[in-house]
PDB file of C-alpha atoms in Angstrom:
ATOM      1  CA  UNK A   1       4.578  -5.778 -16.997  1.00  0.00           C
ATOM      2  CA  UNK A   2       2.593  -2.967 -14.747  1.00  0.00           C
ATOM      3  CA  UNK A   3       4.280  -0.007 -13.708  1.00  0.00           C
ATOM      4  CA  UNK A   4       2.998   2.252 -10.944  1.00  0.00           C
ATOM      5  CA  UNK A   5       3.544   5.955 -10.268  1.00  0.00           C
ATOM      6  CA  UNK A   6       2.131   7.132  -7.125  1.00  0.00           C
ATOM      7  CA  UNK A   7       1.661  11.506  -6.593  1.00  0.00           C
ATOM      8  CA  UNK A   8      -0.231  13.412  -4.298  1.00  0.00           C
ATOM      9  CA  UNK A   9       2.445  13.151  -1.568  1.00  0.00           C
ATOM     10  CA  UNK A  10       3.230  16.512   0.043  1.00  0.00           C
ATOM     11  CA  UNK A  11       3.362  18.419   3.152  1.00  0.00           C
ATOM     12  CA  UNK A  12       0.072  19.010   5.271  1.00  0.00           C
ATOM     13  CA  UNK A  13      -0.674  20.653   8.497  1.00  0.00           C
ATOM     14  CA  UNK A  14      -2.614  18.500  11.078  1.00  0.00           C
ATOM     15  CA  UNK A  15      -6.331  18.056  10.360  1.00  0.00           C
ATOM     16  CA  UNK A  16      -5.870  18.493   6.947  1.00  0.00           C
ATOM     17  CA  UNK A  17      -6.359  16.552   3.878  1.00  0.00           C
ATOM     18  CA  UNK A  18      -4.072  14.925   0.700  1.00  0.00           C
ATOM     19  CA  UNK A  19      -5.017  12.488  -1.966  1.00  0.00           C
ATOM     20  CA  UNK A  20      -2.595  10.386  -3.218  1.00  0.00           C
ATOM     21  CA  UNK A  21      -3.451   8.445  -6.549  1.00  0.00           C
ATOM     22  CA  UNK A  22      -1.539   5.350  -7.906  1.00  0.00           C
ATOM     23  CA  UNK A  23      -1.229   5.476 -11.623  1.00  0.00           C
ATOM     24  CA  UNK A  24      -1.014   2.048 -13.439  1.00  0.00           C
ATOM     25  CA  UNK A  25       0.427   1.372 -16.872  1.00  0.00           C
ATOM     26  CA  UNK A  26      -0.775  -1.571 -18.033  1.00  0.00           C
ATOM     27  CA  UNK A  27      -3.775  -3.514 -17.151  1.00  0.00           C
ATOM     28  CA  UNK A  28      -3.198  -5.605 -14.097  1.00  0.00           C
ATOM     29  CA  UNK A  29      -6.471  -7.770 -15.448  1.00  0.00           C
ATOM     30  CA  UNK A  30     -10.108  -8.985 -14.500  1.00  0.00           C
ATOM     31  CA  UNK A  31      -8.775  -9.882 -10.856  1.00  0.00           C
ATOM     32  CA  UNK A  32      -5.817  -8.306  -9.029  1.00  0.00           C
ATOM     33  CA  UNK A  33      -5.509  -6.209  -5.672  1.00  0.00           C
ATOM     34  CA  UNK A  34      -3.858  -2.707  -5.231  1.00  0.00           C
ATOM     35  CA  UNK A  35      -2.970  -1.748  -1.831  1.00  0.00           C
ATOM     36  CA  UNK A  36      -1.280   1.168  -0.318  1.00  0.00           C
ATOM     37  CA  UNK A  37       1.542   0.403   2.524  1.00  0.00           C
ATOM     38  CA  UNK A  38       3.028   2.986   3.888  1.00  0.00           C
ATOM     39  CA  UNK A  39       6.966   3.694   6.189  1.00  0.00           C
ATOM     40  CA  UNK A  40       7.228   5.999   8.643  1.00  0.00           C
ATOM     41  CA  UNK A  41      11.074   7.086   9.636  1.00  0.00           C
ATOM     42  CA  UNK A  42      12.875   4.267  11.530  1.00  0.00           C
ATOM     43  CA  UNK A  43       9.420   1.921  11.438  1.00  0.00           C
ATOM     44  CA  UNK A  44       8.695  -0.977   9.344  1.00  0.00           C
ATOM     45  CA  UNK A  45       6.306  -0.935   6.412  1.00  0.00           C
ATOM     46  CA  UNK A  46       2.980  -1.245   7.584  1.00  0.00           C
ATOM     47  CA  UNK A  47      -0.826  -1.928   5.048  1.00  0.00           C
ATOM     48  CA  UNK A  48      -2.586   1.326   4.779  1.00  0.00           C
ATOM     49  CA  UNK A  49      -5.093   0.042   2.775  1.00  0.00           C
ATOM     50  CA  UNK A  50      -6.214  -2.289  -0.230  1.00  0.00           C
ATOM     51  CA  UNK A  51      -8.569  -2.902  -2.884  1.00  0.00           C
ATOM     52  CA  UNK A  52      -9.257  -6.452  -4.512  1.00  0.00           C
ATOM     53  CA  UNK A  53     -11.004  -7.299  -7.630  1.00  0.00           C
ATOM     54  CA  UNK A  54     -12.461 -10.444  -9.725  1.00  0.00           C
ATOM     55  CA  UNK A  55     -15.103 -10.031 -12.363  1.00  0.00           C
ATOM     56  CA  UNK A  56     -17.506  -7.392 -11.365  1.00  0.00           C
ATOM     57  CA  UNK A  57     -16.916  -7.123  -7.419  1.00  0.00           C
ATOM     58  CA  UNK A  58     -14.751  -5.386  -5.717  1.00  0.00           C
ATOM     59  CA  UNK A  59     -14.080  -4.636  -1.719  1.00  0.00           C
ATOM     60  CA  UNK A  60     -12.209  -2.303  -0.113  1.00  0.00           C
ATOM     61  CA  UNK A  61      -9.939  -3.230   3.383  1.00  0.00           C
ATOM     62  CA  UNK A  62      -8.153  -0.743   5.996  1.00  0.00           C
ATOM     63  CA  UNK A  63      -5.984  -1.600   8.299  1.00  0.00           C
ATOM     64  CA  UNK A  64      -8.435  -0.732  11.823  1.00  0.00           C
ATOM     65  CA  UNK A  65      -6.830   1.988  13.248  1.00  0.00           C
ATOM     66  CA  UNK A  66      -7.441   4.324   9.691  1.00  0.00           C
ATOM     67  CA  UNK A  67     -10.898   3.403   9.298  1.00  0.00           C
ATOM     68  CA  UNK A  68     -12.941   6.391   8.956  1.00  0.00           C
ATOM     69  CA  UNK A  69     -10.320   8.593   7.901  1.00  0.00           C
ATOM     70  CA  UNK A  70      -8.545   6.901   4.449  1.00  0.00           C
ATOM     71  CA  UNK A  71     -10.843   6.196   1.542  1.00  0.00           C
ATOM     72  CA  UNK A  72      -9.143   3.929  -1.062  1.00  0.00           C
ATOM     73  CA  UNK A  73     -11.127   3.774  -4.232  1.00  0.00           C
ATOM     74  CA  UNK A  74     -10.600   2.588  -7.856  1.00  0.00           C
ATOM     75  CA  UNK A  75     -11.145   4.042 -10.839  1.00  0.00           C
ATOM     76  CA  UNK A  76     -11.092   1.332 -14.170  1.00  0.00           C
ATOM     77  CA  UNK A  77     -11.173   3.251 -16.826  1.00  0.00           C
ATOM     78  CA  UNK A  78      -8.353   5.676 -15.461  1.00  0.00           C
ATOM     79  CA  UNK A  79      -6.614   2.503 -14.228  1.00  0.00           C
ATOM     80  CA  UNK A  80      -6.001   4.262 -11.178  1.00  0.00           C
ATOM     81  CA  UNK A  81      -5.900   3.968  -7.453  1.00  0.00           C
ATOM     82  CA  UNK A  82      -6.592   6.638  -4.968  1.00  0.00           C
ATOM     83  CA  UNK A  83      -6.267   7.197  -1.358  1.00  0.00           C
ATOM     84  CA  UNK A  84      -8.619  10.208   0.193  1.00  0.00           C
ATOM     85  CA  UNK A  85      -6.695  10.510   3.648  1.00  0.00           C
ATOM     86  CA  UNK A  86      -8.130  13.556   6.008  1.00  0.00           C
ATOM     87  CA  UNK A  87      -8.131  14.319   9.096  1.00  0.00           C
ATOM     88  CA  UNK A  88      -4.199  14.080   8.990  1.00  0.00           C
ATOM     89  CA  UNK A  89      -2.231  13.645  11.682  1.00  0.00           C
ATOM     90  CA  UNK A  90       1.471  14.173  12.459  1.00  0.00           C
ATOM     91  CA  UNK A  91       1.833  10.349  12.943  1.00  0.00           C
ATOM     92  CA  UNK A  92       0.444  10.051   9.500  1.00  0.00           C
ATOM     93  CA  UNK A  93       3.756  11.446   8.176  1.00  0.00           C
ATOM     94  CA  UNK A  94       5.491   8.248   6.248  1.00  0.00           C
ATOM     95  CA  UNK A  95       6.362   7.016   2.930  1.00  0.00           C
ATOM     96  CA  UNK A  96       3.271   5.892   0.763  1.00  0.00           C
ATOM     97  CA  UNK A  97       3.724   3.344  -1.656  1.00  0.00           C
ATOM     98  CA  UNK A  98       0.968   1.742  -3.485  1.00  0.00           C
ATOM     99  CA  UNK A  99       1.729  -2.121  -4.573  1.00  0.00           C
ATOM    100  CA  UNK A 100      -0.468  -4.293  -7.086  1.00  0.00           C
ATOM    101  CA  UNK A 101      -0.626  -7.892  -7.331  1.00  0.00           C
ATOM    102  CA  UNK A 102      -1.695  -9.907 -10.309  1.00  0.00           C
ATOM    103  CA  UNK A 103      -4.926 -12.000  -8.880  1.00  0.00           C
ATOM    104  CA  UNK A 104      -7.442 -11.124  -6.243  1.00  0.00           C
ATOM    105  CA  UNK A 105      -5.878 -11.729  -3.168  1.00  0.00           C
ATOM    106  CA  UNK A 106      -7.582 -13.675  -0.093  1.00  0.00           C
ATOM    107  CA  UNK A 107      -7.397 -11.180   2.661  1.00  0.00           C
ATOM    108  CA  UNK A 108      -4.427 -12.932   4.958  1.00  0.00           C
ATOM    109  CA  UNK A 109      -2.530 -12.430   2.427  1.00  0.00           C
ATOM    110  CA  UNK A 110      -3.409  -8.552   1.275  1.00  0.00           C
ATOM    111  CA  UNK A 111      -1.739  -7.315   4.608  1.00  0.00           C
ATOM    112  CA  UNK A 112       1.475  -8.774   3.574  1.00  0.00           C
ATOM    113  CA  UNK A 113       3.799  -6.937   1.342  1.00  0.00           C
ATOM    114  CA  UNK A 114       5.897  -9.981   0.070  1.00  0.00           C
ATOM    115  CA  UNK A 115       2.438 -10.773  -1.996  1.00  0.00           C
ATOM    116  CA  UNK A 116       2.502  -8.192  -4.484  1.00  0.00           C
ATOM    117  CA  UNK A 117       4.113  -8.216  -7.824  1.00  0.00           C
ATOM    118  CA  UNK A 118       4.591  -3.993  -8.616  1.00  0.00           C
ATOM    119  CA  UNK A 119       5.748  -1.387  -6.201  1.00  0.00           C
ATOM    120  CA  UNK A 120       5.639   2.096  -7.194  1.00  0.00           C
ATOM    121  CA  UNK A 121       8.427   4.704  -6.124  1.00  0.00           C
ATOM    122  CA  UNK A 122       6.381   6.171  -3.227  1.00  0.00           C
ATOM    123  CA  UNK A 123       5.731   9.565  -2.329  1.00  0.00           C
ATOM    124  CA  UNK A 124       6.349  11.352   1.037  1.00  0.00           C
ATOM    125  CA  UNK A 125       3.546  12.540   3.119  1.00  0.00           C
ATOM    126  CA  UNK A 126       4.747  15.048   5.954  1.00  0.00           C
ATOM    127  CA  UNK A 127       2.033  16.039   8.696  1.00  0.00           C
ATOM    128  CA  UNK A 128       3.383  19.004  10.583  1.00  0.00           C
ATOM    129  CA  UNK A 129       2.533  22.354  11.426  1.00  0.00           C
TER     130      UNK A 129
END
């Protein structure tokens, strides 16, 4: 069983820049994906970004539109899962959740929500002056 705790969330004026990190307990394994979704008020939950894993590669995958600006990385021996976001802006403000699945999944299917296995709580990011 994997449990996820995600922090970092907070409030940010526009332009600026938060890191939100996804803490794991226990090891998801040589292959699995971690992605961050995120839920702005009255939207649907949309893929922020993901990273996907077997043996000793990895890639990283954003969703177009946040290329540039989010950096997901992870880090193995923390176990953790970060997301560098900058250049913030107000339409950035949404709930970030960070979801893990159990193998290394093909990339049709890392968009998707219904694929993962753990959901964290969230955390709120707020973009506003």
């Amino acid at each position: 069983q994997v449990q996820l705790v995600e922090s970092g969330g907070g409030l940010v004026q526009p332009g600026g820049s938060l890191r939100l990190s996804c803490a794991a307990s226990g090891s998801i394994g040589s292959s699995g994906s971690v992605s961050w979704f995120r839920q702005a008020p009255g939207k649907e939950r949309d893929f922020v970004a993901g990273v996907r894993w077997s043996g000793g590669g990895f890639s990283t995958h954003y969703t177009d539109a946040l290329k540039g600006r989010f950096t997901i990385a992870r880090d193995k021996v923390k176990n953790t899962v970060t997301l560098q976001m900058n250049n913030l802006e107000p339409d950035d403000t949404a709930d970030y959740s960070c979801a893990a699945a159990n193998s290394r999944l093909i990339l049709s299917r890392l968009w998707d929500a219904k694929n993962y296995d753990y959901w964290g709580q969230g955390t709120r990011v707020t973009v506003s002056s």
